[in-house]
Amino acid sequence: MVDEAALIQAAVEVRQKSYSPYSRFAVGAALWCEDGSIVAGCNVENGSFPLSLCAERAAVATAVGLGHRRFVAVAIVAGDAPVTPCGGCRQVLLEFGDMDVICISAGDHSRVDRYRLRDLLPHGFDLEELR
Ligand SMILES: [Zn+2]
């Protein structure tokens, strides 16, 4: 069972560490791993803009490095209104399973939008379907 409050809190906290001097659009993402662990990541921008890293992918990279391979949910905190993961992050997340996607506004966290990842990425490249 996902502790949604803890997951959102982790995304809120990691968002404060965002390195986003160019866009000033801080994003925090937190993954609920299959074993109940929470792993978070923030966006990391670069002066060479295409090299910037989204918060979701930062969280995935950290989680995989810690040995996690299945995620149950991801919480994303950013913006005045909730934002969904970009297309690239949707595909990266799908690699590790369909999951709940919880998008929270950054200000007062009053707005929460919920999705299933597969609904956000219909017909995504899914290794499980190919096996
Ligand atoms: Zn992204």
Short mmCIF file of N, CA and C and ligand atoms in Angstrom, two decimals:
data_model
loop_
_atom_site.label_atom_id
_atom_site.label_comp_id
_atom_site.label_asym_id
_atom_site.label_seq_id
_atom_site.Cartn_x
_atom_site.Cartn_y
_atom_site.Cartn_z
N MET A 1 0.85 -1.20 0.00
CA MET A 1 0.00 0.00 0.00
C MET A 1 0.89 1.25 0.00
N VAL A 2 0.63 2.10 -0.96
CA VAL A 2 1.43 3.31 -1.10
C VAL A 2 1.04 4.32 -0.01
N ASP A 3 2.03 4.81 0.69
CA ASP A 3 1.84 5.91 1.65
C ASP A 3 1.96 7.20 0.85
N GLU A 4 0.82 7.62 0.33
CA GLU A 4 0.84 8.74 -0.60
C GLU A 4 1.37 10.02 0.03
N ALA A 5 1.03 10.25 1.27
CA ALA A 5 1.50 11.48 1.94
C ALA A 5 3.03 11.48 2.04
N ALA A 6 3.60 10.33 2.37
CA ALA A 6 5.06 10.24 2.46
C ALA A 6 5.70 10.40 1.09
N LEU A 7 5.06 9.82 0.08
CA LEU A 7 5.60 9.92 -1.28
C LEU A 7 5.60 11.37 -1.76
N ILE A 8 4.49 12.05 -1.52
CA ILE A 8 4.39 13.46 -1.93
C ILE A 8 5.39 14.31 -1.14
N GLN A 9 5.53 14.03 0.13
CA GLN A 9 6.47 14.79 0.95
C GLN A 9 7.90 14.63 0.43
N ALA A 10 8.25 13.43 0.01
CA ALA A 10 9.59 13.20 -0.55
C ALA A 10 9.78 14.02 -1.83
N ALA A 11 8.74 14.10 -2.66
CA ALA A 11 8.83 14.89 -3.89
C ALA A 11 8.94 16.38 -3.57
N VAL A 12 8.21 16.81 -2.56
CA VAL A 12 8.26 18.22 -2.15
C VAL A 12 9.68 18.56 -1.66
N GLU A 13 10.24 17.68 -0.85
CA GLU A 13 11.56 17.96 -0.27
C GLU A 13 12.66 17.94 -1.33
N VAL A 14 12.63 16.97 -2.22
CA VAL A 14 13.69 16.90 -3.23
C VAL A 14 13.57 18.05 -4.23
N ARG A 15 12.36 18.53 -4.44
CA ARG A 15 12.16 19.67 -5.36
C ARG A 15 12.96 20.88 -4.90
N GLN A 16 13.12 21.01 -3.59
CA GLN A 16 13.87 22.16 -3.06
C GLN A 16 15.34 22.10 -3.45
N LYS A 17 15.80 20.94 -3.90
CA LYS A 17 17.20 20.78 -4.30
C LYS A 17 17.38 20.90 -5.80
N SER A 18 16.30 21.16 -6.51
CA SER A 18 16.35 21.27 -7.97
C SER A 18 17.45 22.24 -8.41
N TYR A 19 18.15 21.84 -9.48
CA TYR A 19 19.12 22.75 -10.10
C TYR A 19 18.48 23.23 -11.40
N SER A 20 17.82 24.36 -11.34
CA SER A 20 17.07 24.87 -12.49
C SER A 20 17.27 26.37 -12.66
N PRO A 21 18.54 26.79 -12.82
CA PRO A 21 18.82 28.23 -12.93
C PRO A 21 18.33 28.85 -14.23
N TYR A 22 18.08 28.05 -15.24
CA TYR A 22 17.70 28.61 -16.55
C TYR A 22 16.19 28.76 -16.66
N SER A 23 15.47 27.71 -16.35
CA SER A 23 14.00 27.77 -16.46
C SER A 23 13.36 28.29 -15.17
N ARG A 24 14.06 28.14 -14.07
CA ARG A 24 13.49 28.43 -12.75
C ARG A 24 12.20 27.65 -12.53
N PHE A 25 12.14 26.47 -13.14
CA PHE A 25 10.99 25.59 -13.00
C PHE A 25 11.46 24.34 -12.26
N ALA A 26 11.33 24.40 -10.95
CA ALA A 26 11.81 23.30 -10.11
C ALA A 26 10.80 22.15 -10.12
N VAL A 27 11.34 20.95 -10.23
CA VAL A 27 10.50 19.75 -10.25
C VAL A 27 11.08 18.73 -9.28
N GLY A 28 10.20 18.11 -8.52
CA GLY A 28 10.59 17.00 -7.66
C GLY A 28 9.77 15.78 -8.01
N ALA A 29 10.41 14.63 -8.05
CA ALA A 29 9.70 13.38 -8.34
C ALA A 29 10.12 12.34 -7.31
N ALA A 30 9.17 11.55 -6.88
CA ALA A 30 9.48 10.48 -5.93
C ALA A 30 8.79 9.19 -6.38
N LEU A 31 9.56 8.13 -6.37
CA LEU A 31 9.07 6.81 -6.78
C LEU A 31 8.76 5.96 -5.56
N TRP A 32 7.63 5.26 -5.63
CA TRP A 32 7.32 4.24 -4.63
C TRP A 32 7.75 2.92 -5.25
N CYS A 33 8.77 2.34 -4.67
CA CYS A 33 9.33 1.11 -5.24
C CYS A 33 8.52 -0.10 -4.73
N GLU A 34 8.69 -1.21 -5.44
CA GLU A 34 7.91 -2.40 -5.13
C GLU A 34 8.06 -2.85 -3.69
N ASP A 35 9.23 -2.63 -3.10
CA ASP A 35 9.46 -3.07 -1.72
C ASP A 35 9.05 -2.02 -0.69
N GLY A 36 8.43 -0.93 -1.15
CA GLY A 36 7.97 0.10 -0.23
C GLY A 36 8.96 1.22 0.00
N SER A 37 10.12 1.12 -0.63
CA SER A 37 11.09 2.20 -0.53
C SER A 37 10.62 3.41 -1.34
N ILE A 38 11.07 4.56 -0.92
CA ILE A 38 10.84 5.80 -1.67
C ILE A 38 12.19 6.31 -2.14
N VAL A 39 12.28 6.61 -3.44
CA VAL A 39 13.49 7.18 -4.01
C VAL A 39 13.09 8.42 -4.79
N ALA A 40 13.77 9.52 -4.54
CA ALA A 40 13.39 10.80 -5.12
C ALA A 40 14.48 11.36 -6.01
N GLY A 41 14.08 12.26 -6.89
CA GLY A 41 15.03 12.95 -7.76
C GLY A 41 14.47 14.30 -8.17
N CYS A 42 15.37 15.22 -8.48
CA CYS A 42 14.96 16.55 -8.92
C CYS A 42 15.53 16.82 -10.32
N ASN A 43 14.98 17.83 -10.98
CA ASN A 43 15.51 18.16 -12.29
C ASN A 43 16.88 18.82 -12.15
N VAL A 44 17.73 18.54 -13.13
CA VAL A 44 19.09 19.06 -13.16
C VAL A 44 19.32 19.66 -14.54
N GLU A 45 19.32 20.99 -14.61
CA GLU A 45 19.50 21.64 -15.90
C GLU A 45 20.98 21.80 -16.22
N ASN A 46 21.23 22.14 -17.50
CA ASN A 46 22.60 22.32 -17.95
C ASN A 46 22.63 23.50 -18.92
N GLY A 47 23.75 24.21 -18.93
CA GLY A 47 23.90 25.33 -19.86
C GLY A 47 23.75 24.89 -21.31
N SER A 48 24.09 23.64 -21.58
CA SER A 48 23.78 23.03 -22.87
C SER A 48 22.42 22.39 -22.69
N PHE A 49 21.38 23.11 -23.02
CA PHE A 49 20.02 22.75 -22.60
C PHE A 49 19.61 21.30 -22.86
N PRO A 50 19.96 20.73 -24.02
CA PRO A 50 19.49 19.34 -24.25
C PRO A 50 20.05 18.33 -23.24
N LEU A 51 21.07 18.70 -22.53
CA LEU A 51 21.66 17.78 -21.56
C LEU A 51 20.95 17.81 -20.22
N SER A 52 19.97 18.66 -20.08
CA SER A 52 19.22 18.73 -18.82
C SER A 52 18.50 17.41 -18.55
N LEU A 53 18.30 17.17 -17.28
CA LEU A 53 17.70 15.90 -16.85
C LEU A 53 16.42 16.17 -16.07
N CYS A 54 15.37 15.50 -16.46
CA CYS A 54 14.09 15.65 -15.76
C CYS A 54 14.16 14.98 -14.38
N ALA A 55 13.33 15.46 -13.48
CA ALA A 55 13.28 14.90 -12.13
C ALA A 55 12.91 13.42 -12.14
N GLU A 56 11.97 13.06 -13.00
CA GLU A 56 11.52 11.66 -13.04
C GLU A 56 12.67 10.73 -13.42
N ARG A 57 13.44 11.14 -14.44
CA ARG A 57 14.56 10.29 -14.86
C ARG A 57 15.69 10.29 -13.83
N ALA A 58 15.87 11.40 -13.14
CA ALA A 58 16.86 11.43 -12.07
C ALA A 58 16.47 10.44 -10.98
N ALA A 59 15.18 10.40 -10.66
CA ALA A 59 14.70 9.46 -9.63
C ALA A 59 14.87 8.02 -10.09
N VAL A 60 14.55 7.76 -11.36
CA VAL A 60 14.69 6.40 -11.88
C VAL A 60 16.16 5.97 -11.84
N ALA A 61 17.06 6.85 -12.26
CA ALA A 61 18.48 6.48 -12.27
C ALA A 61 18.97 6.17 -10.86
N THR A 62 18.56 6.96 -9.91
CA THR A 62 18.97 6.71 -8.53
C THR A 62 18.40 5.40 -8.02
N ALA A 63 17.12 5.18 -8.31
CA ALA A 63 16.45 3.97 -7.82
C ALA A 63 17.09 2.71 -8.42
N VAL A 64 17.35 2.75 -9.70
CA VAL A 64 17.96 1.58 -10.35
C VAL A 64 19.35 1.34 -9.76
N GLY A 65 20.08 2.41 -9.50
CA GLY A 65 21.41 2.27 -8.90
C GLY A 65 21.35 1.66 -7.51
N LEU A 66 20.21 1.80 -6.86
CA LEU A 66 20.02 1.21 -5.53
C LEU A 66 19.45 -0.20 -5.61
N GLY A 67 19.21 -0.66 -6.85
CA GLY A 67 18.75 -2.04 -7.02
C GLY A 67 17.26 -2.20 -7.23
N HIS A 68 16.51 -1.11 -7.36
CA HIS A 68 15.07 -1.20 -7.56
C HIS A 68 14.76 -1.34 -9.05
N ARG A 69 13.79 -2.19 -9.35
CA ARG A 69 13.44 -2.42 -10.75
C ARG A 69 11.95 -2.34 -11.03
N ARG A 70 11.15 -2.24 -10.01
CA ARG A 70 9.70 -2.14 -10.20
C ARG A 70 9.17 -1.00 -9.34
N PHE A 71 8.36 -0.15 -9.98
CA PHE A 71 7.79 0.99 -9.28
C PHE A 71 6.27 0.90 -9.31
N VAL A 72 5.68 1.28 -8.21
CA VAL A 72 4.22 1.19 -8.05
C VAL A 72 3.56 2.54 -8.32
N ALA A 73 4.26 3.60 -7.96
CA ALA A 73 3.70 4.95 -8.11
C ALA A 73 4.83 5.96 -8.22
N VAL A 74 4.50 7.09 -8.84
CA VAL A 74 5.41 8.22 -8.87
C VAL A 74 4.62 9.47 -8.54
N ALA A 75 5.19 10.30 -7.69
CA ALA A 75 4.60 11.60 -7.37
C ALA A 75 5.49 12.68 -7.97
N ILE A 76 4.87 13.66 -8.60
CA ILE A 76 5.62 14.74 -9.25
C ILE A 76 5.06 16.06 -8.74
N VAL A 77 5.96 16.88 -8.19
CA VAL A 77 5.55 18.18 -7.65
C VAL A 77 6.22 19.27 -8.47
N ALA A 78 5.40 20.13 -9.07
CA ALA A 78 5.93 21.23 -9.88
C ALA A 78 4.80 22.17 -10.26
N GLY A 79 5.17 23.40 -10.56
CA GLY A 79 4.25 24.33 -11.19
C GLY A 79 3.13 24.86 -10.31
N ASP A 80 2.44 25.86 -10.85
CA ASP A 80 1.26 26.39 -10.16
C ASP A 80 0.08 25.44 -10.31
N ALA A 81 0.09 24.71 -11.41
CA ALA A 81 -0.90 23.66 -11.64
C ALA A 81 -0.12 22.36 -11.84
N PRO A 82 -0.72 21.23 -11.52
CA PRO A 82 0.01 19.96 -11.67
C PRO A 82 0.50 19.77 -13.11
N VAL A 83 1.70 19.22 -13.24
CA VAL A 83 2.24 18.90 -14.56
C VAL A 83 2.47 17.40 -14.65
N THR A 84 2.25 16.87 -15.83
CA THR A 84 2.47 15.44 -16.08
C THR A 84 3.89 15.25 -16.60
N PRO A 85 4.41 14.04 -16.52
CA PRO A 85 5.76 13.79 -17.05
C PRO A 85 5.81 14.05 -18.55
N CYS A 86 6.98 14.47 -19.03
CA CYS A 86 7.17 14.65 -20.47
C CYS A 86 7.11 13.28 -21.15
N GLY A 87 7.02 13.29 -22.45
CA GLY A 87 6.92 12.04 -23.19
C GLY A 87 8.08 11.11 -22.95
N GLY A 88 9.29 11.67 -22.91
CA GLY A 88 10.47 10.83 -22.68
C GLY A 88 10.42 10.16 -21.32
N CYS A 89 10.01 10.89 -20.32
CA CYS A 89 9.93 10.30 -18.97
C CYS A 89 8.83 9.26 -18.88
N ARG A 90 7.75 9.48 -19.61
CA ARG A 90 6.69 8.46 -19.61
C ARG A 90 7.25 7.14 -20.12
N GLN A 91 8.04 7.20 -21.17
CA GLN A 91 8.61 5.97 -21.73
C GLN A 91 9.61 5.35 -20.76
N VAL A 92 10.43 6.18 -20.15
CA VAL A 92 11.43 5.66 -19.19
C VAL A 92 10.74 5.01 -18.00
N LEU A 93 9.69 5.64 -17.49
CA LEU A 93 8.96 5.06 -16.36
C LEU A 93 8.30 3.74 -16.75
N LEU A 94 7.73 3.67 -17.96
CA LEU A 94 7.01 2.47 -18.38
C LEU A 94 7.94 1.25 -18.44
N GLU A 95 9.21 1.51 -18.65
CA GLU A 95 10.19 0.41 -18.65
C GLU A 95 10.12 -0.39 -17.34
N PHE A 96 9.69 0.28 -16.28
CA PHE A 96 9.69 -0.34 -14.95
C PHE A 96 8.27 -0.62 -14.45
N GLY A 97 7.33 -0.69 -15.39
CA GLY A 97 5.98 -1.10 -15.05
C GLY A 97 4.97 0.02 -15.13
N ASP A 98 3.71 -0.38 -15.33
CA ASP A 98 2.62 0.59 -15.25
C ASP A 98 2.52 1.03 -13.79
N MET A 99 2.13 2.25 -13.57
CA MET A 99 2.10 2.76 -12.19
C MET A 99 1.13 3.92 -12.08
N ASP A 100 0.79 4.24 -10.85
CA ASP A 100 0.01 5.44 -10.59
C ASP A 100 0.91 6.65 -10.76
N VAL A 101 0.39 7.68 -11.39
CA VAL A 101 1.13 8.94 -11.58
C VAL A 101 0.34 10.02 -10.85
N ILE A 102 0.94 10.56 -9.82
CA ILE A 102 0.28 11.54 -8.96
C ILE A 102 0.98 12.88 -9.18
N CYS A 103 0.24 13.84 -9.72
CA CYS A 103 0.83 15.13 -10.07
C CYS A 103 0.26 16.20 -9.14
N ILE A 104 1.16 16.92 -8.47
CA ILE A 104 0.76 17.85 -7.42
C ILE A 104 1.28 19.25 -7.73
N SER A 105 0.43 20.26 -7.56
CA SER A 105 0.88 21.63 -7.73
C SER A 105 1.89 21.97 -6.63
N ALA A 106 2.87 22.80 -7.00
CA ALA A 106 3.98 23.05 -6.08
C ALA A 106 3.63 24.05 -4.98
N GLY A 107 2.75 24.99 -5.27
CA GLY A 107 2.48 26.05 -4.31
C GLY A 107 1.97 25.54 -2.98
N ASP A 108 0.70 25.32 -2.89
CA ASP A 108 0.12 24.87 -1.63
C ASP A 108 -0.28 23.39 -1.69
N HIS A 109 0.11 22.73 -2.77
CA HIS A 109 -0.16 21.29 -2.95
C HIS A 109 -1.66 21.00 -2.95
N SER A 110 -2.44 22.01 -3.31
CA SER A 110 -3.89 21.85 -3.23
C SER A 110 -4.47 21.12 -4.44
N ARG A 111 -3.73 21.14 -5.53
CA ARG A 111 -4.25 20.48 -6.73
C ARG A 111 -3.51 19.17 -6.95
N VAL A 112 -4.26 18.10 -7.08
CA VAL A 112 -3.69 16.78 -7.30
C VAL A 112 -4.42 16.13 -8.47
N ASP A 113 -3.68 15.78 -9.49
CA ASP A 113 -4.24 15.05 -10.63
C ASP A 113 -3.65 13.65 -10.62
N ARG A 114 -4.49 12.67 -10.93
CA ARG A 114 -4.06 11.27 -10.88
C ARG A 114 -4.30 10.59 -12.22
N TYR A 115 -3.33 9.76 -12.57
CA TYR A 115 -3.41 9.03 -13.84
C TYR A 115 -2.81 7.65 -13.64
N ARG A 116 -3.05 6.79 -14.61
CA ARG A 116 -2.24 5.58 -14.76
C ARG A 116 -1.25 5.87 -15.87
N LEU A 117 -0.03 5.41 -15.69
CA LEU A 117 1.02 5.71 -16.66
C LEU A 117 0.61 5.26 -18.06
N ARG A 118 0.03 4.08 -18.15
CA ARG A 118 -0.34 3.56 -19.47
C ARG A 118 -1.37 4.46 -20.17
N ASP A 119 -2.20 5.13 -19.38
CA ASP A 119 -3.15 6.07 -19.98
C ASP A 119 -2.45 7.32 -20.51
N LEU A 120 -1.33 7.68 -19.89
CA LEU A 120 -0.57 8.84 -20.35
C LEU A 120 0.30 8.49 -21.55
N LEU A 121 0.56 7.21 -21.75
CA LEU A 121 1.43 6.79 -22.85
C LEU A 121 0.81 5.58 -23.57
N PRO A 122 -0.33 5.81 -24.22
CA PRO A 122 -0.93 4.68 -24.94
C PRO A 122 0.00 4.21 -26.05
N HIS A 123 0.10 2.92 -26.19
CA HIS A 123 0.94 2.31 -27.23
C HIS A 123 2.42 2.59 -27.01
N GLY A 124 2.82 2.85 -25.77
CA GLY A 124 4.24 3.03 -25.48
C GLY A 124 4.99 1.74 -25.72
N PHE A 125 6.28 1.86 -25.92
CA PHE A 125 7.12 0.69 -26.12
C PHE A 125 7.22 -0.05 -24.79
N ASP A 126 6.65 -1.25 -24.76
CA ASP A 126 6.52 -1.97 -23.50
C ASP A 126 7.14 -3.35 -23.63
N LEU A 127 8.24 -3.55 -22.96
CA LEU A 127 8.94 -4.84 -23.07
C LEU A 127 8.09 -5.98 -22.56
N GLU A 128 7.23 -5.73 -21.57
CA GLU A 128 6.40 -6.81 -21.04
C GLU A 128 5.45 -7.34 -22.09
N GLU A 129 5.00 -6.50 -22.98
CA GLU A 129 4.12 -6.97 -24.05
C GLU A 129 4.86 -7.75 -25.11
N LEU A 130 6.15 -7.53 -25.18
CA LEU A 130 6.95 -8.21 -26.22
C LEU A 130 7.47 -9.56 -25.74
N ARG A 131 7.41 -9.81 -24.46
CA ARG A 131 7.94 -11.06 -23.92
C ARG A 131 6.99 -12.21 -24.15
ZN ZN B 1 10.78 14.36 -18.51
#
